[in-house]
Amino acid sequence: MMHPTINLPTLIAHRGYSAAAPENTLTAVRAAYDAGATWVELDVQLLGDGTPVIWHDSDVSRCSDGRGELAMITWQQVQHLDVGSWFGDGFSGEKMASLEAMLALLNELNMGVNLEIKVNKGRDPIALVDTVMPSVLAALPAERLIVSSFDPAALAHCRHFAPKEALALGVLFGSTPKEWRAQCEAVEAFSIHAHWPHLKRSQADAMRENGYQVLCYTPNDPSAFDSRWAWGVASAITDEPAAFQRYLNNQRQHG
Ligand code: G3P
Ligand code: MG
């Protein structure tokens, strides 16, 4: 059985175009699109009332004008949060994106998504996957979707919702563990998403030789990252897709 045919882009805009707009918002995804990105990486979690939302942290203090744990607030309470003004005056009034609204926007823009199942400390991976997967699989074609996670239980549960040929799964690693192969085989992974400063060339080679696509997060300096392309890295997941693209275009012209 083959994986879905996914034309991986060279660049994936991390949390949307998060250098230019408040991360994980509808505005950040539109900004990524406007900057020429065709794929975004986004984090998904549940609110306390079970609503799936696009959010990275376990609480709302860093990226909103409110405070409190995500697990303790409801969708109704979220309506009072401004998730844009922390980033800049031009973004005030931005609302937290529901998964539903984000999926609609991704389809409107025909964008691909690397959706990270974000299991923060103390949260339930199974409840998150049970809520997220049916909507995501109903909304997006397999060619525009990678579901990724650091959490092995979340990935294993995702695999129950769709077989290898219908769903690309990405295994996230900080440092690559010794048993990386077993972890990837257990979920029939499509890709490995590695923290780029920790990835060694020998590891990248072994990953590719074992049939996995290698993606790297989160390089933001294209010249520092440059040597990694020769390692066969398929995609860089970056906060700076426009700067990265300019650098690559320039290299191509003068290379
Ligand atoms: O999916 C890549 C990257 O987003 C993983 O780390 O903490 O930025 O979600 P983090
Ligand atoms: Mg992420």
JSON list of N, CA, C and O in Angstrom, two decimals, residues 35-75:
[
{"chain": "A", "resi": 35, "resn": "ALA", "atom": "N", "xyz": [1.83, 35.56, 0.76]},
{"chain": "A", "resi": 35, "resn": "ALA", "atom": "CA", "xyz": [3.30, 35.54, 0.59]},
{"chain": "A", "resi": 35, "resn": "ALA", "atom": "C", "xyz": [3.75, 34.43, -0.34]},
{"chain": "A", "resi": 35, "resn": "ALA", "atom": "O", "xyz": [4.94, 34.25, -0.56]},
{"chain": "A", "resi": 36, "resn": "GLY", "atom": "N", "xyz": [2.80, 33.64, -0.85]},
{"chain": "A", "resi": 36, "resn": "GLY", "atom": "CA", "xyz": [3.16, 32.61, -1.83]},
{"chain": "A", "resi": 36, "resn": "GLY", "atom": "C", "xyz": [3.25, 31.20, -1.26]},
{"chain": "A", "resi": 36, "resn": "GLY", "atom": "O", "xyz": [3.56, 30.26, -1.99]},
{"chain": "A", "resi": 37, "resn": "ALA", "atom": "N", "xyz": [3.00, 31.05, 0.04]},
{"chain": "A", "resi": 37, "resn": "ALA", "atom": "CA", "xyz": [3.06, 29.69, 0.62]},
{"chain": "A", "resi": 37, "resn": "ALA", "atom": "C", "xyz": [1.84, 28.89, 0.16]},
{"chain": "A", "resi": 37, "resn": "ALA", "atom": "O", "xyz": [0.75, 29.44, 0.00]},
{"chain": "A", "resi": 38, "resn": "THR", "atom": "N", "xyz": [2.06, 27.60, -0.04]},
{"chain": "A", "resi": 38, "resn": "THR", "atom": "CA", "xyz": [0.95, 26.73, -0.45]},
{"chain": "A", "resi": 38, "resn": "THR", "atom": "C", "xyz": [0.52, 25.79, 0.67]},
{"chain": "A", "resi": 38, "resn": "THR", "atom": "O", "xyz": [-0.53, 25.18, 0.61]},
{"chain": "A", "resi": 39, "resn": "TRP", "atom": "N", "xyz": [1.37, 25.68, 1.69]},
{"chain": "A", "resi": 39, "resn": "TRP", "atom": "CA", "xyz": [1.08, 24.85, 2.87]},
{"chain": "A", "resi": 39, "resn": "TRP", "atom": "C", "xyz": [1.37, 25.64, 4.14]},
{"chain": "A", "resi": 39, "resn": "TRP", "atom": "O", "xyz": [2.27, 26.48, 4.16]},
{"chain": "A", "resi": 40, "resn": "VAL", "atom": "N", "xyz": [0.62, 25.29, 5.18]},
{"chain": "A", "resi": 40, "resn": "VAL", "atom": "CA", "xyz": [0.87, 25.85, 6.51]},
{"chain": "A", "resi": 40, "resn": "VAL", "atom": "C", "xyz": [0.96, 24.71, 7.53]},
{"chain": "A", "resi": 40, "resn": "VAL", "atom": "O", "xyz": [0.39, 23.63, 7.31]},
{"chain": "A", "resi": 41, "resn": "GLU", "atom": "N", "xyz": [1.66, 24.99, 8.62]},
{"chain": "A", "resi": 41, "resn": "GLU", "atom": "CA", "xyz": [1.63, 24.12, 9.79]},
{"chain": "A", "resi": 41, "resn": "GLU", "atom": "C", "xyz": [0.76, 24.82, 10.82]},
{"chain": "A", "resi": 41, "resn": "GLU", "atom": "O", "xyz": [0.90, 26.03, 11.01]},
{"chain": "A", "resi": 42, "resn": "LEU", "atom": "N", "xyz": [-0.14, 24.07, 11.46]},
{"chain": "A", "resi": 42, "resn": "LEU", "atom": "CA", "xyz": [-1.02, 24.63, 12.48]},
{"chain": "A", "resi": 42, "resn": "LEU", "atom": "C", "xyz": [-1.14, 23.64, 13.63]},
{"chain": "A", "resi": 42, "resn": "LEU", "atom": "O", "xyz": [-1.04, 22.44, 13.43]},
{"chain": "A", "resi": 43, "resn": "ASP", "atom": "N", "xyz": [-1.38, 24.19, 14.83]},
{"chain": "A", "resi": 43, "resn": "ASP", "atom": "CA", "xyz": [-1.56, 23.34, 16.02]},
{"chain": "A", "resi": 43, "resn": "ASP", "atom": "C", "xyz": [-3.04, 23.28, 16.37]},
{"chain": "A", "resi": 43, "resn": "ASP", "atom": "O", "xyz": [-3.72, 24.31, 16.34]},
{"chain": "A", "resi": 44, "resn": "VAL", "atom": "N", "xyz": [-3.52, 22.09, 16.75]},
{"chain": "A", "resi": 44, "resn": "VAL", "atom": "CA", "xyz": [-4.93, 21.99, 17.14]},
{"chain": "A", "resi": 44, "resn": "VAL", "atom": "C", "xyz": [-5.04, 21.38, 18.55]},
{"chain": "A", "resi": 44, "resn": "VAL", "atom": "O", "xyz": [-4.28, 20.48, 18.92]},
{"chain": "A", "resi": 45, "resn": "GLN", "atom": "N", "xyz": [-5.98, 21.93, 19.33]},
{"chain": "A", "resi": 45, "resn": "GLN", "atom": "CA", "xyz": [-6.25, 21.46, 20.69]},
{"chain": "A", "resi": 45, "resn": "GLN", "atom": "C", "xyz": [-7.74, 21.61, 20.96]},
{"chain": "A", "resi": 45, "resn": "GLN", "atom": "O", "xyz": [-8.46, 22.23, 20.18]},
{"chain": "A", "resi": 46, "resn": "LEU", "atom": "N", "xyz": [-8.17, 21.11, 22.13]},
{"chain": "A", "resi": 46, "resn": "LEU", "atom": "CA", "xyz": [-9.56, 21.29, 22.55]},
{"chain": "A", "resi": 46, "resn": "LEU", "atom": "C", "xyz": [-9.67, 22.33, 23.66]},
{"chain": "A", "resi": 46, "resn": "LEU", "atom": "O", "xyz": [-8.84, 22.39, 24.57]},
{"chain": "A", "resi": 47, "resn": "LEU", "atom": "N", "xyz": [-10.73, 23.12, 23.58]},
{"chain": "A", "resi": 47, "resn": "LEU", "atom": "CA", "xyz": [-11.12, 23.96, 24.72]},
{"chain": "A", "resi": 47, "resn": "LEU", "atom": "C", "xyz": [-11.72, 23.07, 25.81]},
{"chain": "A", "resi": 47, "resn": "LEU", "atom": "O", "xyz": [-11.97, 21.88, 25.58]},
{"chain": "A", "resi": 48, "resn": "GLY", "atom": "N", "xyz": [-12.04, 23.68, 26.94]},
{"chain": "A", "resi": 48, "resn": "GLY", "atom": "CA", "xyz": [-12.64, 22.93, 28.04]},
{"chain": "A", "resi": 48, "resn": "GLY", "atom": "C", "xyz": [-13.99, 22.33, 27.68]},
{"chain": "A", "resi": 48, "resn": "GLY", "atom": "O", "xyz": [-14.38, 21.29, 28.22]},
{"chain": "A", "resi": 49, "resn": "ASP", "atom": "N", "xyz": [-14.72, 22.98, 26.77]},
{"chain": "A", "resi": 49, "resn": "ASP", "atom": "CA", "xyz": [-16.04, 22.45, 26.39]},
{"chain": "A", "resi": 49, "resn": "ASP", "atom": "C", "xyz": [-15.95, 21.49, 25.20]},
{"chain": "A", "resi": 49, "resn": "ASP", "atom": "O", "xyz": [-16.98, 21.08, 24.66]},
{"chain": "A", "resi": 50, "resn": "GLY", "atom": "N", "xyz": [-14.72, 21.15, 24.79]},
{"chain": "A", "resi": 50, "resn": "GLY", "atom": "CA", "xyz": [-14.53, 20.16, 23.73]},
{"chain": "A", "resi": 50, "resn": "GLY", "atom": "C", "xyz": [-14.45, 20.75, 22.33]},
{"chain": "A", "resi": 50, "resn": "GLY", "atom": "O", "xyz": [-14.29, 20.00, 21.36]},
{"chain": "A", "resi": 51, "resn": "THR", "atom": "N", "xyz": [-14.54, 22.08, 22.20]},
{"chain": "A", "resi": 51, "resn": "THR", "atom": "CA", "xyz": [-14.43, 22.69, 20.87]},
{"chain": "A", "resi": 51, "resn": "THR", "atom": "C", "xyz": [-12.98, 22.64, 20.38]},
{"chain": "A", "resi": 51, "resn": "THR", "atom": "O", "xyz": [-12.07, 23.09, 21.09]},
{"chain": "A", "resi": 52, "resn": "PRO", "atom": "N", "xyz": [-12.73, 22.11, 19.18]},
{"chain": "A", "resi": 52, "resn": "PRO", "atom": "CA", "xyz": [-11.36, 22.11, 18.66]},
{"chain": "A", "resi": 52, "resn": "PRO", "atom": "C", "xyz": [-10.98, 23.49, 18.11]},
{"chain": "A", "resi": 52, "resn": "PRO", "atom": "O", "xyz": [-11.74, 24.08, 17.34]},
{"chain": "A", "resi": 53, "resn": "VAL", "atom": "N", "xyz": [-9.82, 23.97, 18.54]},
{"chain": "A", "resi": 53, "resn": "VAL", "atom": "CA", "xyz": [-9.35, 25.30, 18.13]},
{"chain": "A", "resi": 53, "resn": "VAL", "atom": "C", "xyz": [-7.90, 25.22, 17.68]},
{"chain": "A", "resi": 53, "resn": "VAL", "atom": "O", "xyz": [-7.17, 24.28, 18.03]},
{"chain": "A", "resi": 54, "resn": "ILE", "atom": "N", "xyz": [-7.50, 26.23, 16.92]},
{"chain": "A", "resi": 54, "resn": "ILE", "atom": "CA", "xyz": [-6.13, 26.30, 16.41]},
{"chain": "A", "resi": 54, "resn": "ILE", "atom": "C", "xyz": [-5.32, 27.13, 17.41]},
{"chain": "A", "resi": 54, "resn": "ILE", "atom": "O", "xyz": [-5.46, 28.37, 17.47]},
{"chain": "A", "resi": 55, "resn": "TRP", "atom": "N", "xyz": [-4.48, 26.45, 18.19]},
{"chain": "A", "resi": 55, "resn": "TRP", "atom": "CA", "xyz": [-3.78, 27.12, 19.29]},
{"chain": "A", "resi": 55, "resn": "TRP", "atom": "C", "xyz": [-2.57, 26.30, 19.69]},
{"chain": "A", "resi": 55, "resn": "TRP", "atom": "O", "xyz": [-2.62, 25.06, 19.66]},
{"chain": "A", "resi": 56, "resn": "HIS", "atom": "N", "xyz": [-1.49, 26.95, 20.08]},
{"chain": "A", "resi": 56, "resn": "HIS", "atom": "CA", "xyz": [-0.26, 26.25, 20.42]},
{"chain": "A", "resi": 56, "resn": "HIS", "atom": "C", "xyz": [-0.08, 26.01, 21.91]},
{"chain": "A", "resi": 56, "resn": "HIS", "atom": "O", "xyz": [0.23, 24.90, 22.35]},
{"chain": "A", "resi": 57, "resn": "ASP", "atom": "N", "xyz": [-0.24, 27.06, 22.71]},
{"chain": "A", "resi": 57, "resn": "ASP", "atom": "CA", "xyz": [0.13, 26.97, 24.13]},
{"chain": "A", "resi": 57, "resn": "ASP", "atom": "C", "xyz": [-0.95, 26.26, 24.95]},
{"chain": "A", "resi": 57, "resn": "ASP", "atom": "O", "xyz": [-2.10, 26.16, 24.52]},
{"chain": "A", "resi": 58, "resn": "SER", "atom": "N", "xyz": [-0.58, 25.88, 26.16]},
{"chain": "A", "resi": 58, "resn": "SER", "atom": "CA", "xyz": [-1.58, 25.27, 27.06]},
{"chain": "A", "resi": 58, "resn": "SER", "atom": "C", "xyz": [-2.47, 26.34, 27.69]},
{"chain": "A", "resi": 58, "resn": "SER", "atom": "O", "xyz": [-3.52, 26.02, 28.22]},
{"chain": "A", "resi": 59, "resn": "ASP", "atom": "N", "xyz": [-2.04, 27.60, 27.62]},
{"chain": "A", "resi": 59, "resn": "ASP", "atom": "CA", "xyz": [-2.88, 28.68, 28.16]},
{"chain": "A", "resi": 59, "resn": "ASP", "atom": "C", "xyz": [-2.96, 29.81, 27.14]},
{"chain": "A", "resi": 59, "resn": "ASP", "atom": "O", "xyz": [-2.37, 29.74, 26.06]},
{"chain": "A", "resi": 60, "resn": "VAL", "atom": "N", "xyz": [-3.72, 30.85, 27.51]},
{"chain": "A", "resi": 60, "resn": "VAL", "atom": "CA", "xyz": [-3.97, 31.91, 26.52]},
{"chain": "A", "resi": 60, "resn": "VAL", "atom": "C", "xyz": [-3.16, 33.18, 26.80]},
{"chain": "A", "resi": 60, "resn": "VAL", "atom": "O", "xyz": [-3.32, 34.18, 26.10]},
{"chain": "A", "resi": 61, "resn": "SER", "atom": "N", "xyz": [-2.29, 33.15, 27.83]},
{"chain": "A", "resi": 61, "resn": "SER", "atom": "CA", "xyz": [-1.68, 34.41, 28.25]},
{"chain": "A", "resi": 61, "resn": "SER", "atom": "C", "xyz": [-0.70, 35.00, 27.23]},
{"chain": "A", "resi": 61, "resn": "SER", "atom": "O", "xyz": [-0.67, 36.21, 27.02]},
{"chain": "A", "resi": 62, "resn": "ARG", "atom": "N", "xyz": [0.09, 34.17, 26.57]},
{"chain": "A", "resi": 62, "resn": "ARG", "atom": "CA", "xyz": [1.09, 34.72, 25.65]},
{"chain": "A", "resi": 62, "resn": "ARG", "atom": "C", "xyz": [0.45, 35.34, 24.41]},
{"chain": "A", "resi": 62, "resn": "ARG", "atom": "O", "xyz": [0.89, 36.40, 23.96]},
{"chain": "A", "resi": 63, "resn": "CYS", "atom": "N", "xyz": [-0.59, 34.73, 23.90]},
{"chain": "A", "resi": 63, "resn": "CYS", "atom": "CA", "xyz": [-1.11, 35.15, 22.59]},
{"chain": "A", "resi": 63, "resn": "CYS", "atom": "C", "xyz": [-2.54, 35.71, 22.64]},
{"chain": "A", "resi": 63, "resn": "CYS", "atom": "O", "xyz": [-3.27, 35.62, 21.64]},
{"chain": "A", "resi": 64, "resn": "SER", "atom": "N", "xyz": [-2.91, 36.29, 23.78]},
{"chain": "A", "resi": 64, "resn": "SER", "atom": "CA", "xyz": [-4.22, 36.96, 23.82]},
{"chain": "A", "resi": 64, "resn": "SER", "atom": "C", "xyz": [-4.18, 38.03, 24.90]},
{"chain": "A", "resi": 64, "resn": "SER", "atom": "O", "xyz": [-3.18, 38.17, 25.61]},
{"chain": "A", "resi": 65, "resn": "ASP", "atom": "N", "xyz": [-5.29, 38.73, 25.04]},
{"chain": "A", "resi": 65, "resn": "ASP", "atom": "CA", "xyz": [-5.37, 39.75, 26.10]},
{"chain": "A", "resi": 65, "resn": "ASP", "atom": "C", "xyz": [-6.00, 39.16, 27.37]},
{"chain": "A", "resi": 65, "resn": "ASP", "atom": "O", "xyz": [-6.35, 39.90, 28.28]},
{"chain": "A", "resi": 66, "resn": "GLY", "atom": "N", "xyz": [-6.13, 37.83, 27.43]},
{"chain": "A", "resi": 66, "resn": "GLY", "atom": "CA", "xyz": [-6.70, 37.18, 28.62]},
{"chain": "A", "resi": 66, "resn": "GLY", "atom": "C", "xyz": [-5.70, 36.29, 29.31]},
{"chain": "A", "resi": 66, "resn": "GLY", "atom": "O", "xyz": [-4.51, 36.30, 28.98]},
{"chain": "A", "resi": 67, "resn": "ARG", "atom": "N", "xyz": [-6.18, 35.56, 30.29]},
{"chain": "A", "resi": 67, "resn": "ARG", "atom": "CA", "xyz": [-5.35, 34.62, 31.04]},
{"chain": "A", "resi": 67, "resn": "ARG", "atom": "C", "xyz": [-6.13, 33.33, 31.24]},
{"chain": "A", "resi": 67, "resn": "ARG", "atom": "O", "xyz": [-7.35, 33.33, 31.12]},
{"chain": "A", "resi": 68, "resn": "GLY", "atom": "N", "xyz": [-5.43, 32.27, 31.55]},
{"chain": "A", "resi": 68, "resn": "GLY", "atom": "CA", "xyz": [-6.12, 31.03, 31.90]},
{"chain": "A", "resi": 68, "resn": "GLY", "atom": "C", "xyz": [-5.74, 29.88, 30.99]},
{"chain": "A", "resi": 68, "resn": "GLY", "atom": "O", "xyz": [-5.24, 30.06, 29.88]},
{"chain": "A", "resi": 69, "resn": "GLU", "atom": "N", "xyz": [-5.97, 28.68, 31.53]},
{"chain": "A", "resi": 69, "resn": "GLU", "atom": "CA", "xyz": [-5.70, 27.45, 30.80]},
{"chain": "A", "resi": 69, "resn": "GLU", "atom": "C", "xyz": [-6.73, 27.24, 29.70]},
{"chain": "A", "resi": 69, "resn": "GLU", "atom": "O", "xyz": [-7.93, 27.45, 29.93]},
{"chain": "A", "resi": 70, "resn": "LEU", "atom": "N", "xyz": [-6.28, 26.76, 28.57]},
{"chain": "A", "resi": 70, "resn": "LEU", "atom": "CA", "xyz": [-7.20, 26.47, 27.46]},
{"chain": "A", "resi": 70, "resn": "LEU", "atom": "C", "xyz": [-8.24, 25.43, 27.89]},
{"chain": "A", "resi": 70, "resn": "LEU", "atom": "O", "xyz": [-9.42, 25.51, 27.50]},
{"chain": "A", "resi": 71, "resn": "ALA", "atom": "N", "xyz": [-7.80, 24.49, 28.72]},
{"chain": "A", "resi": 71, "resn": "ALA", "atom": "CA", "xyz": [-8.68, 23.40, 29.17]},
{"chain": "A", "resi": 71, "resn": "ALA", "atom": "C", "xyz": [-9.80, 23.89, 30.09]},
{"chain": "A", "resi": 71, "resn": "ALA", "atom": "O", "xyz": [-10.71, 23.12, 30.41]},
{"chain": "A", "resi": 72, "resn": "MET", "atom": "N", "xyz": [-9.71, 25.15, 30.53]},
{"chain": "A", "resi": 72, "resn": "MET", "atom": "CA", "xyz": [-10.69, 25.65, 31.49]},
{"chain": "A", "resi": 72, "resn": "MET", "atom": "C", "xyz": [-11.66, 26.65, 30.87]},
{"chain": "A", "resi": 72, "resn": "MET", "atom": "O", "xyz": [-12.53, 27.17, 31.56]},
{"chain": "A", "resi": 73, "resn": "ILE", "atom": "N", "xyz": [-11.50, 26.95, 29.58]},
{"chain": "A", "resi": 73, "resn": "ILE", "atom": "CA", "xyz": [-12.38, 27.95, 28.98]},
{"chain": "A", "resi": 73, "resn": "ILE", "atom": "C", "xyz": [-13.27, 27.36, 27.88]},
{"chain": "A", "resi": 73, "resn": "ILE", "atom": "O", "xyz": [-12.94, 26.34, 27.29]},
{"chain": "A", "resi": 74, "resn": "THR", "atom": "N", "xyz": [-14.40, 28.04, 27.68]},
{"chain": "A", "resi": 74, "resn": "THR", "atom": "CA", "xyz": [-15.38, 27.56, 26.70]},
{"chain": "A", "resi": 74, "resn": "THR", "atom": "C", "xyz": [-15.32, 28.42, 25.44]},
{"chain": "A", "resi": 74, "resn": "THR", "atom": "O", "xyz": [-14.74, 29.51, 25.43]},
{"chain": "A", "resi": 75, "resn": "TRP", "atom": "N", "xyz": [-15.95, 27.93, 24.38]},
{"chain": "A", "resi": 75, "resn": "TRP", "atom": "CA", "xyz": [-16.01, 28.67, 23.12]},
{"chain": "A", "resi": 75, "resn": "TRP", "atom": "C", "xyz": [-16.69, 30.02, 23.33]},
{"chain": "A", "resi": 75, "resn": "TRP", "atom": "O", "xyz": [-16.28, 31.03, 22.75]}
]
